[in-house]
Short mmCIF file of C-alpha atoms in Angstrom, two decimals:
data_model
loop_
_atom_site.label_atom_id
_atom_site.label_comp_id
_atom_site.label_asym_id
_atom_site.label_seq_id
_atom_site.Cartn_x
_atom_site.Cartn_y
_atom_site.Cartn_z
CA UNK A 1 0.00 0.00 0.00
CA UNK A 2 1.25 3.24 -0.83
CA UNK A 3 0.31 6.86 -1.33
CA UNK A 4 1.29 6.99 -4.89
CA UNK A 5 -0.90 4.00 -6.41
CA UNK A 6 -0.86 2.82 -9.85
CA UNK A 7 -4.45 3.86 -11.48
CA UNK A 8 -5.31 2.02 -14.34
CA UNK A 9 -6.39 4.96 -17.04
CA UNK A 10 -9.25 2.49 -18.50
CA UNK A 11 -10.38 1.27 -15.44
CA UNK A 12 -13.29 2.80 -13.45
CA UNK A 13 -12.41 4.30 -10.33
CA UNK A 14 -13.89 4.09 -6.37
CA UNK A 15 -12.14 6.04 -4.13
CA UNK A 16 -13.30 5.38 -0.41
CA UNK A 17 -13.07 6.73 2.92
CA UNK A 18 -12.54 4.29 6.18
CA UNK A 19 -13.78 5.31 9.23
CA UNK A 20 -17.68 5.25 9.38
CA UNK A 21 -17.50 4.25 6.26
CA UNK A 22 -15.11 0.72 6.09
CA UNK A 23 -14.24 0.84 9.75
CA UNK A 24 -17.08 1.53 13.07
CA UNK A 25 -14.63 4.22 14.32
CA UNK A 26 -16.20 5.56 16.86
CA UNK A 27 -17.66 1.73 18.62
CA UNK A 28 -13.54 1.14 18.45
CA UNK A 29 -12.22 4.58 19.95
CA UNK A 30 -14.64 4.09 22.75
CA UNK A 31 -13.53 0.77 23.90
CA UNK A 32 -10.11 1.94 23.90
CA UNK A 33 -10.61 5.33 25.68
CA UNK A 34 -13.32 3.21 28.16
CA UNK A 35 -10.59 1.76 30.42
CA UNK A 36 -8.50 4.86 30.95
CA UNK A 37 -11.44 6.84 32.33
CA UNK A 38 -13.67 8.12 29.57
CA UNK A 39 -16.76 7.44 28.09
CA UNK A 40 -18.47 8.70 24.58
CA UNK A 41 -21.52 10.50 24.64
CA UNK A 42 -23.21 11.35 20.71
CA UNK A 43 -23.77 14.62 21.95
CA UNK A 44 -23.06 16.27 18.21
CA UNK A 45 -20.96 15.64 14.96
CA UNK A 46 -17.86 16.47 16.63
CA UNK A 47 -15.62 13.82 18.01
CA UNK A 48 -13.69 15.52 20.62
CA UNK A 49 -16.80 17.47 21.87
CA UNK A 50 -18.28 13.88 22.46
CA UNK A 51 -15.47 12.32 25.03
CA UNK A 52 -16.08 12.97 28.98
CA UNK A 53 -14.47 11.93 31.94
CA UNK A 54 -16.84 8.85 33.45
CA UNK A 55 -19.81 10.98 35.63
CA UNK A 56 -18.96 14.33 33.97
CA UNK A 57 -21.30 16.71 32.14
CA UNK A 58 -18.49 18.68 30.62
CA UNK A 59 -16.73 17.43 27.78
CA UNK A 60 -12.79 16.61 27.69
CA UNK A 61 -10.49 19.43 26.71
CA UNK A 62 -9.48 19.62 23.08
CA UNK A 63 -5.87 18.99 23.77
CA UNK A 64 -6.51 16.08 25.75
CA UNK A 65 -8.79 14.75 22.87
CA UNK A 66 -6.16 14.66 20.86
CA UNK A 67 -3.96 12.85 22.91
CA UNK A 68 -6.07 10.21 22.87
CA UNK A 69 -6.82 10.24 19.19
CA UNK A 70 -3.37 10.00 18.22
CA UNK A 71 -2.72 7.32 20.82
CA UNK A 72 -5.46 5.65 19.47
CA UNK A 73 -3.77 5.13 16.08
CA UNK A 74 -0.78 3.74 17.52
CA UNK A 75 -1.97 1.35 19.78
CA UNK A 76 -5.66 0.53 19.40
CA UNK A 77 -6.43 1.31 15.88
CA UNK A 78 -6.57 -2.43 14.75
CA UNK A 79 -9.25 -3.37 17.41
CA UNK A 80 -12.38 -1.61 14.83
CA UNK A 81 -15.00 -3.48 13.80
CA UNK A 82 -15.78 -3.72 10.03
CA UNK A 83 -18.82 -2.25 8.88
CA UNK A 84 -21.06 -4.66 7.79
CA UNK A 85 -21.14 -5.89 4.04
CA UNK A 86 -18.13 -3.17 2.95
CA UNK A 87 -15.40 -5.74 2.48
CA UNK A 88 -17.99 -8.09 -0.24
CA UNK A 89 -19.07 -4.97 -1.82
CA UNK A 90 -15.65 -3.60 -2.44
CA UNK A 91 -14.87 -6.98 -3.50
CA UNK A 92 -17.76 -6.90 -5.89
CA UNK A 93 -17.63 -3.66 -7.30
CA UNK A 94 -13.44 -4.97 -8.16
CA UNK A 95 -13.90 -8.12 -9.42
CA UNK A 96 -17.20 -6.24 -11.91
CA UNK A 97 -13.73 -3.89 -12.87
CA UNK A 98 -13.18 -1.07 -10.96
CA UNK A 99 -10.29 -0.18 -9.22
CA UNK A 100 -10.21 0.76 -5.60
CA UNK A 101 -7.83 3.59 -3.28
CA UNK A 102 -8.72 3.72 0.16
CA UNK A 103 -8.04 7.02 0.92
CA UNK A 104 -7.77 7.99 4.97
CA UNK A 105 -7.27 11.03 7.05
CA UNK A 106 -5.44 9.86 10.34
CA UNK A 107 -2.16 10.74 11.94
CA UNK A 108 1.01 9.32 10.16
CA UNK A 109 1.80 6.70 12.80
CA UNK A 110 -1.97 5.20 11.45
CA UNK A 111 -0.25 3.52 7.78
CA UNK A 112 1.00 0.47 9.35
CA UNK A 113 -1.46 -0.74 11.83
CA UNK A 114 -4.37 1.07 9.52
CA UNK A 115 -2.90 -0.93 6.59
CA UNK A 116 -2.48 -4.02 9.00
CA UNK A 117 -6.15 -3.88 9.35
CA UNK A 118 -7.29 -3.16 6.07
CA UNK A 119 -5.46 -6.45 5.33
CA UNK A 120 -7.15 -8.68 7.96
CA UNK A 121 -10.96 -7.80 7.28
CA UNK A 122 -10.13 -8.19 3.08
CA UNK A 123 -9.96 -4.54 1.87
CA UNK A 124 -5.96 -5.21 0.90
CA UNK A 125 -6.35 -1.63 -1.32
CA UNK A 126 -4.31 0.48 -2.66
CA UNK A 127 -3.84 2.96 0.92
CA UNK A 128 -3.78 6.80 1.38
CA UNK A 129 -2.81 8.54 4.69
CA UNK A 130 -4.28 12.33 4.34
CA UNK A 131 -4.29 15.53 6.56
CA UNK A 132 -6.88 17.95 5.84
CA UNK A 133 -9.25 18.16 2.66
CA UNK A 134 -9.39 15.74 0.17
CA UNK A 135 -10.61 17.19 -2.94
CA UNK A 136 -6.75 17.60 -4.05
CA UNK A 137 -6.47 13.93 -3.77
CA UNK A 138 -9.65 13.19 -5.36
CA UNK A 139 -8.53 15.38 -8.01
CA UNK A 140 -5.68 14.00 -8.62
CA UNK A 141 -6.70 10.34 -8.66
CA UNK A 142 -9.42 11.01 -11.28
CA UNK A 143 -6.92 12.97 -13.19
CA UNK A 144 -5.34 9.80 -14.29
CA UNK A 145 -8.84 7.70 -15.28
CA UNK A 146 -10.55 7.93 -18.44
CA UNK A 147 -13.03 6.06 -16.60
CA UNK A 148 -16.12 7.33 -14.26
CA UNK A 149 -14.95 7.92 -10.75
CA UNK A 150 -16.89 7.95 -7.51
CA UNK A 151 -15.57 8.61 -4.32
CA UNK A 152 -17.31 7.42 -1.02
CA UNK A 153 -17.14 9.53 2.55
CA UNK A 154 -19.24 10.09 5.55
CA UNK A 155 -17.98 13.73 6.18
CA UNK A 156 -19.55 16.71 4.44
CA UNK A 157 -16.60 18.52 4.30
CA UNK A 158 -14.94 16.10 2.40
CA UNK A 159 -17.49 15.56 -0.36
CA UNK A 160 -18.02 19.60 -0.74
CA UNK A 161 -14.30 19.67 -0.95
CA UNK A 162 -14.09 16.72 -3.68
CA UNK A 163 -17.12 18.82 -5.47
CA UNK A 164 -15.42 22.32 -5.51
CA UNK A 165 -11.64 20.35 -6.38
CA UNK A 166 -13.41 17.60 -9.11
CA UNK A 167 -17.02 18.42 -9.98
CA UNK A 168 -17.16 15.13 -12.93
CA UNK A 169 -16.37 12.97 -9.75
CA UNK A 170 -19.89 10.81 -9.00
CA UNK A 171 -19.92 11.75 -4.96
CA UNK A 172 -22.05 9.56 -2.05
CA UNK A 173 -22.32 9.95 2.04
CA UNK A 174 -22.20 6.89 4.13
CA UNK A 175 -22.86 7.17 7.50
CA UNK A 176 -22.39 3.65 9.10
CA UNK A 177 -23.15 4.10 13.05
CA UNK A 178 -26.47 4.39 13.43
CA UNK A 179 -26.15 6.84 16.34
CA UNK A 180 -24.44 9.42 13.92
CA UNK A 181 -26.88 9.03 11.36
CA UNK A 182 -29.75 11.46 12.40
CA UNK A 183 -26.53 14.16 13.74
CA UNK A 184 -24.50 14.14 10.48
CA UNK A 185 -24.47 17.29 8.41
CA UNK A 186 -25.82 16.30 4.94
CA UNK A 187 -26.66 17.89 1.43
CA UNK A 188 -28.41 15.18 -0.57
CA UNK A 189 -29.02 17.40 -3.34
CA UNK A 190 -25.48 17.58 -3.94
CA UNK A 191 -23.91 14.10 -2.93
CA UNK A 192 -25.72 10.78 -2.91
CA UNK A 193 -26.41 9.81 1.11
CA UNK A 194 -26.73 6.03 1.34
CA UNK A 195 -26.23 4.30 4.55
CA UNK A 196 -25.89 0.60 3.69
CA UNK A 197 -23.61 -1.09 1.46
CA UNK A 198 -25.36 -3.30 -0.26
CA UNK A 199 -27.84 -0.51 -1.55
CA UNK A 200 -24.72 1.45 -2.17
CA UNK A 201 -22.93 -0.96 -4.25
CA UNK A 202 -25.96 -1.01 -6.98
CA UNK A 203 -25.65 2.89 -6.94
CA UNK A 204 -21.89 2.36 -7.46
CA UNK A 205 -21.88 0.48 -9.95
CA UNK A 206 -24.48 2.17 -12.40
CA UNK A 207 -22.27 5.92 -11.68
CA UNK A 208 -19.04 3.54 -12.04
CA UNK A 209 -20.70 1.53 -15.24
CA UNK A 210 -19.80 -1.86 -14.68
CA UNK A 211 -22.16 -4.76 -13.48
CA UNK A 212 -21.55 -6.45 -10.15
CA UNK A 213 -23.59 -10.10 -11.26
#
């Protein structure tokens, strides 16, 4: 895995997002925060403003947040569950043709155990690591297709930013913990929300044009 992938100009391409997308981020970052002293409360759409001290009504300090995020991705980042179906449908959607780039935003010190997991639950993909917005990287990726090109996030940040950077990109939301889904910031008129896979994967492969059986 690497962030300079080979894209295959006459293939199709899906570019997807991990966490509450792939991975249940925020089930995993909860057990691992549980045992030192904190809890997760769904509060908002805002993952620091969502982690308190066990018996607390004030949520943890930002600085401390991060702390724990970053720890997170060195030591506890493998223990995430998969969300259910992804793994088949990615499989699907690339044996029907397309090619697949997983691409992340997490701390640096996420590429090994991040790609360690991507490996054990069967999403061995080309692999990403990003900071900040990703319609550059969109961009770039479907610079280098000939081929439709969707690209897959739960964030609306992200998809507004793949809009502004590569409007011909085919753009869908994916929101996979249910407790998220009524709190997550969404423009359906603009990007395609779809919260299951399996529904998703028909949707992706009529943008992608390929057939999946």
């Amino acid at each position: 895995m690497a962030d300079d992938p080979r894209i295959d100009p006459e293939k199709p391409l899906l570019i997807v997002d991990v966490d509450e997308v792939l991975a249940l981020f925020m089930h995993g970052f909860a057990r691992y925060i549980g045992p030192k002293g904190y809890e997760m409360k769904m509060d908002r759409f805002a993952l620091f403003q969502n982690i308190y001290r066990h018996g607390e009504t004030e949520h943890l300090d930002l600085a401390t947040g991060r702390t724990l995020f970053d720890d997170f991705f060195r030591f506890g980042a493998e223990d995430i569950d998969p969300v259910p179906d992804a793994a088949q449908s990615l499989r699907d959607l690339s044996h029907a043709g397309a090619g697949v780039v997983i691409l992340t935003n997490a701390p640096p010190q996420a590429r090994e155990p991040r790609g360690r997991w991507l490996v054990k639950h069967g999403m061995d993909y080309p692999l990403i690591i990003n900071e900040g917005a990703k319609g550059g990287p969109v961009a770039a990726l479907a610079a280098q297709t000939r081929r439709p090109v969707a690209f897959v996030d739960d964030l609306l940040g992200n998809l507004e930013s793949a809009a502004q950077a590569a409007p011909q990109v085919h753009r869908f939301q994916l929101v996979a913990d249910e407790r998220l889904r009524p709190i997550a910031p969404t423009a359906p008129e603009r990007h395609t929300r779809i919260d299951h896979w399996p529904k998703l994967r028909e949707a992706l492969a009529d943008v992608l044009e390929i057939k999946t059986s």
